[in-house]
Coordinates of C-alpha atoms in Angstrom, one line a residue:
X251 CA 206.0 151.9 70.3
X252 CA 206.4 155.0 72.5
X253 CA 205.2 157.3 69.7
X254 CA 202.2 155.0 69.0
X255 CA 201.2 155.0 72.7
X256 CA 201.6 158.8 72.9
X257 CA 199.2 159.1 69.9
X258 CA 196.7 156.7 71.4
X259 CA 196.8 158.6 74.7
X260 CA 196.3 161.9 72.9
X261 CA 193.3 160.5 70.9
X262 CA 191.8 159.1 74.1
X263 CA 192.1 162.5 75.8
X264 CA 190.5 164.3 72.8
X265 CA 187.6 161.9 72.8
X266 CA 186.9 161.7 76.5
X267 CA 188.2 164.8 78.3
X268 CA 187.5 168.5 78.2
X269 CA 190.8 170.0 76.9
X270 CA 190.8 172.9 79.4
X271 CA 189.8 171.4 82.7
X272 CA 190.6 167.7 81.8
X273 CA 187.3 166.7 83.3
X274 CA 185.2 164.1 81.5
X275 CA 183.4 165.7 78.5
X276 CA 179.8 165.7 77.5
X277 CA 180.1 162.3 75.7
X278 CA 181.4 160.6 78.8
X279 CA 178.7 162.3 80.9
X280 CA 175.9 161.0 78.7
X281 CA 177.4 157.5 78.6
X282 CA 177.6 157.3 82.4
X283 CA 174.1 158.8 82.8
X284 CA 172.8 156.2 80.4
X285 CA 174.4 153.4 82.4
X286 CA 172.7 154.6 85.6
X287 CA 169.3 154.9 84.0
X288 CA 169.5 151.6 82.2
X289 CA 170.5 149.8 85.4
X290 CA 167.7 151.7 87.3
X291 CA 170.3 152.8 89.8
X292 CA 169.7 155.7 92.1
X293 CA 171.8 158.8 91.6
X294 CA 171.5 162.6 91.9
X295 CA 172.4 164.7 89.0
X296 CA 173.7 168.2 90.0
X297 CA 174.0 170.9 87.3
X298 CA 175.6 174.2 88.1
X299 CA 177.2 177.2 86.5
X300 CA 179.4 180.0 87.8
X301 CA 177.7 183.2 88.9
X302 CA 179.9 186.2 87.9
X303 CA 182.0 184.3 85.4
X304 CA 181.0 186.6 82.5
X305 CA 182.2 189.6 84.4
X306 CA 185.6 188.0 85.0
X307 CA 185.9 187.2 81.3
X308 CA 184.8 190.7 80.3
X309 CA 186.9 192.6 82.8
X310 CA 190.1 190.5 82.9
X311 CA 190.1 188.5 79.7
X312 CA 189.6 184.9 78.6
X313 CA 193.0 183.8 80.0
X314 CA 191.8 184.7 83.5
X315 CA 188.4 183.1 82.7
X316 CA 190.2 179.9 81.8
X317 CA 192.2 180.0 85.0
X318 CA 188.9 180.5 87.0
X319 CA 187.4 177.4 85.3
X320 CA 190.5 175.3 86.1
X321 CA 190.4 176.5 89.7
X322 CA 186.7 175.7 90.1
X323 CA 187.1 172.3 88.5
X324 CA 189.7 171.4 91.1
X325 CA 187.4 172.6 93.9
X326 CA 184.6 170.5 92.6
X327 CA 186.7 167.4 92.5
X328 CA 187.6 168.0 96.2
X329 CA 184.0 167.9 97.2
X330 CA 183.1 164.5 95.7
X331 CA 183.8 160.8 96.0
X332 CA 186.3 159.0 93.7
X333 CA 183.4 157.1 92.1
X334 CA 181.5 160.3 91.3
X335 CA 181.7 162.0 87.9
X336 CA 182.3 165.7 87.5
X337 CA 181.9 166.8 83.9
X338 CA 182.2 170.1 82.1
X339 CA 179.3 170.6 79.6
X340 CA 180.9 173.7 78.1
X341 CA 181.3 177.3 78.9
X342 CA 180.9 177.7 82.7
X343 CA 178.5 174.8 83.0
X344 CA 179.3 171.6 85.0
X345 CA 177.4 168.4 85.9
X346 CA 178.0 166.1 88.8
X347 CA 176.7 162.5 88.9
X348 CA 176.6 160.7 92.3
X349 CA 175.8 157.0 91.6
X350 CA 174.1 154.8 94.2
X351 CA 172.9 157.7 96.4
X352 CA 169.1 157.8 96.8
X353 CA 168.8 160.3 99.6
X354 CA 168.2 163.9 98.3
X355 CA 169.5 165.2 101.6
X356 CA 172.9 163.9 100.8
X357 CA 172.7 165.5 97.4
X358 CA 171.7 168.8 99.1
X359 CA 174.7 168.5 101.5
X360 CA 177.1 168.1 98.6
X361 CA 175.4 171.1 96.8
X362 CA 176.0 173.2 99.8
X363 CA 179.6 172.1 100.1
X364 CA 180.1 173.0 96.4
X365 CA 178.5 176.5 96.9
X366 CA 180.8 177.2 99.8
X367 CA 183.9 175.9 98.0
X368 CA 183.3 177.9 94.9
X369 CA 182.6 181.1 96.8
X370 CA 186.1 181.1 98.3
X371 CA 188.2 183.8 96.5
X372 CA 191.1 182.7 94.3
X373 CA 194.3 184.4 93.3
X374 CA 195.4 184.8 89.7
X375 CA 198.1 187.1 88.3
X376 CA 198.2 189.1 91.5
X377 CA 194.5 189.6 91.6
X378 CA 191.9 188.3 94.0
X379 CA 188.8 187.1 92.1
X380 CA 185.5 185.8 93.3
X381 CA 182.7 183.8 91.7
X382 CA 179.7 182.0 93.0
X383 CA 177.5 179.1 91.8
X384 CA 173.9 178.0 91.7
X385 CA 172.9 174.3 91.7
X386 CA 170.0 172.4 90.2
X387 CA 169.4 168.8 91.4
X388 CA 167.5 166.0 89.6
X389 CA 167.2 162.5 91.0
X390 CA 167.6 159.3 89.0
X391 CA 165.5 157.3 88.2
X392 CA 162.6 159.3 89.6
X393 CA 163.0 162.4 87.4
X394 CA 163.9 160.9 84.1
X395 CA 163.9 157.8 81.9
X396 CA 167.0 158.8 80.0
X397 CA 170.1 161.1 80.1
X398 CA 168.3 163.9 78.3
X399 CA 165.4 163.9 80.7
X400 CA 167.6 164.0 83.8
X401 CA 169.8 166.9 82.4
X402 CA 166.6 168.8 81.4
X403 CA 165.2 168.4 84.9
X404 CA 168.5 169.5 86.6
X405 CA 168.6 172.5 84.2
X406 CA 165.1 173.6 85.2
X407 CA 166.0 173.3 88.9
X408 CA 169.2 175.4 88.2
X409 CA 167.1 178.0 86.5
X410 CA 164.9 178.1 89.5
X411 CA 167.8 178.6 91.8
X412 CA 169.2 181.4 89.7
X413 CA 165.8 183.1 89.6
X414 CA 165.5 183.0 93.4
X415 CA 168.7 184.9 94.1
X416 CA 171.6 182.6 93.1
X417 CA 174.2 181.1 95.4
X418 CA 171.7 178.4 96.4
X419 CA 170.4 175.0 95.2
X420 CA 166.9 173.8 94.2
X421 CA 165.6 170.3 93.7
X422 CA 163.5 169.6 90.6
X423 CA 159.8 169.4 91.0
X424 CA 157.2 168.6 88.3
X425 CA 155.7 172.1 88.6
X426 CA 159.0 173.5 87.2
X427 CA 158.4 171.6 83.9
X428 CA 154.8 172.7 83.8
X429 CA 155.8 176.3 84.3
X430 CA 158.4 176.1 81.6
X431 CA 155.9 174.6 79.2
X432 CA 153.4 177.4 79.9
X433 CA 156.1 180.0 79.3
X434 CA 157.0 178.4 76.0
X435 CA 153.4 178.1 74.9
X436 CA 152.8 181.8 75.8
X437 CA 155.9 182.9 73.9
X438 CA 154.9 180.9 70.8
X439 CA 151.3 182.3 70.9
X440 CA 152.6 185.9 71.3
X441 CA 154.9 185.3 68.3
X442 CA 152.1 184.1 66.2
X443 CA 149.9 187.0 67.3
X444 CA 152.6 189.5 66.2
X445 CA 153.0 187.8 62.9
X446 CA 149.2 187.7 62.3
X447 CA 148.7 191.3 63.4
X448 CA 146.3 190.2 66.2
X449 CA 147.1 192.9 68.7
X450 CA 144.6 195.7 69.3
X451 CA 145.6 199.0 71.0
X452 CA 143.1 200.4 73.5
X453 CA 143.6 203.9 74.9

């Protein structure tokens, strides 16, 4: 019985938790987002990644990078309520779901707390290391009818935060989607123009 329970627990962890940080994984995140959207509950979705994480990996190795991810996961959990969900999407990307909060100012306050917490230096193997974070915020149900929509909106807001200097948060606005669509259209048209030899050089 003990062995069977150990196997069941191992399988549960593999199916539901990120093996490095032990945060809920992408599958659990999508399930909980879908529950919020289906029930038409309010809830901010905060997406963030670590500014400077690649440099830590490149300079100090992946073991140090893994230690940084674990340390940041613990700091994120310290900034949220027990009913909130902090999930690791993969790499250095994380998502926070805050159910039953409809005030964007509360989401912004949590984003600021996370930015401050992540910016604190941490020690590993006798070294003092630093990373930062940028945060994109989308609001359910206003910004999406399903989990994919909400994650896409939060991702667009995150991209905006990073393009405006990093170490800050931005709230999704419809113009961000329109701007992204224009960029994709222009990129596709330029690609077709190159393939069809449609450019003309003027001296």
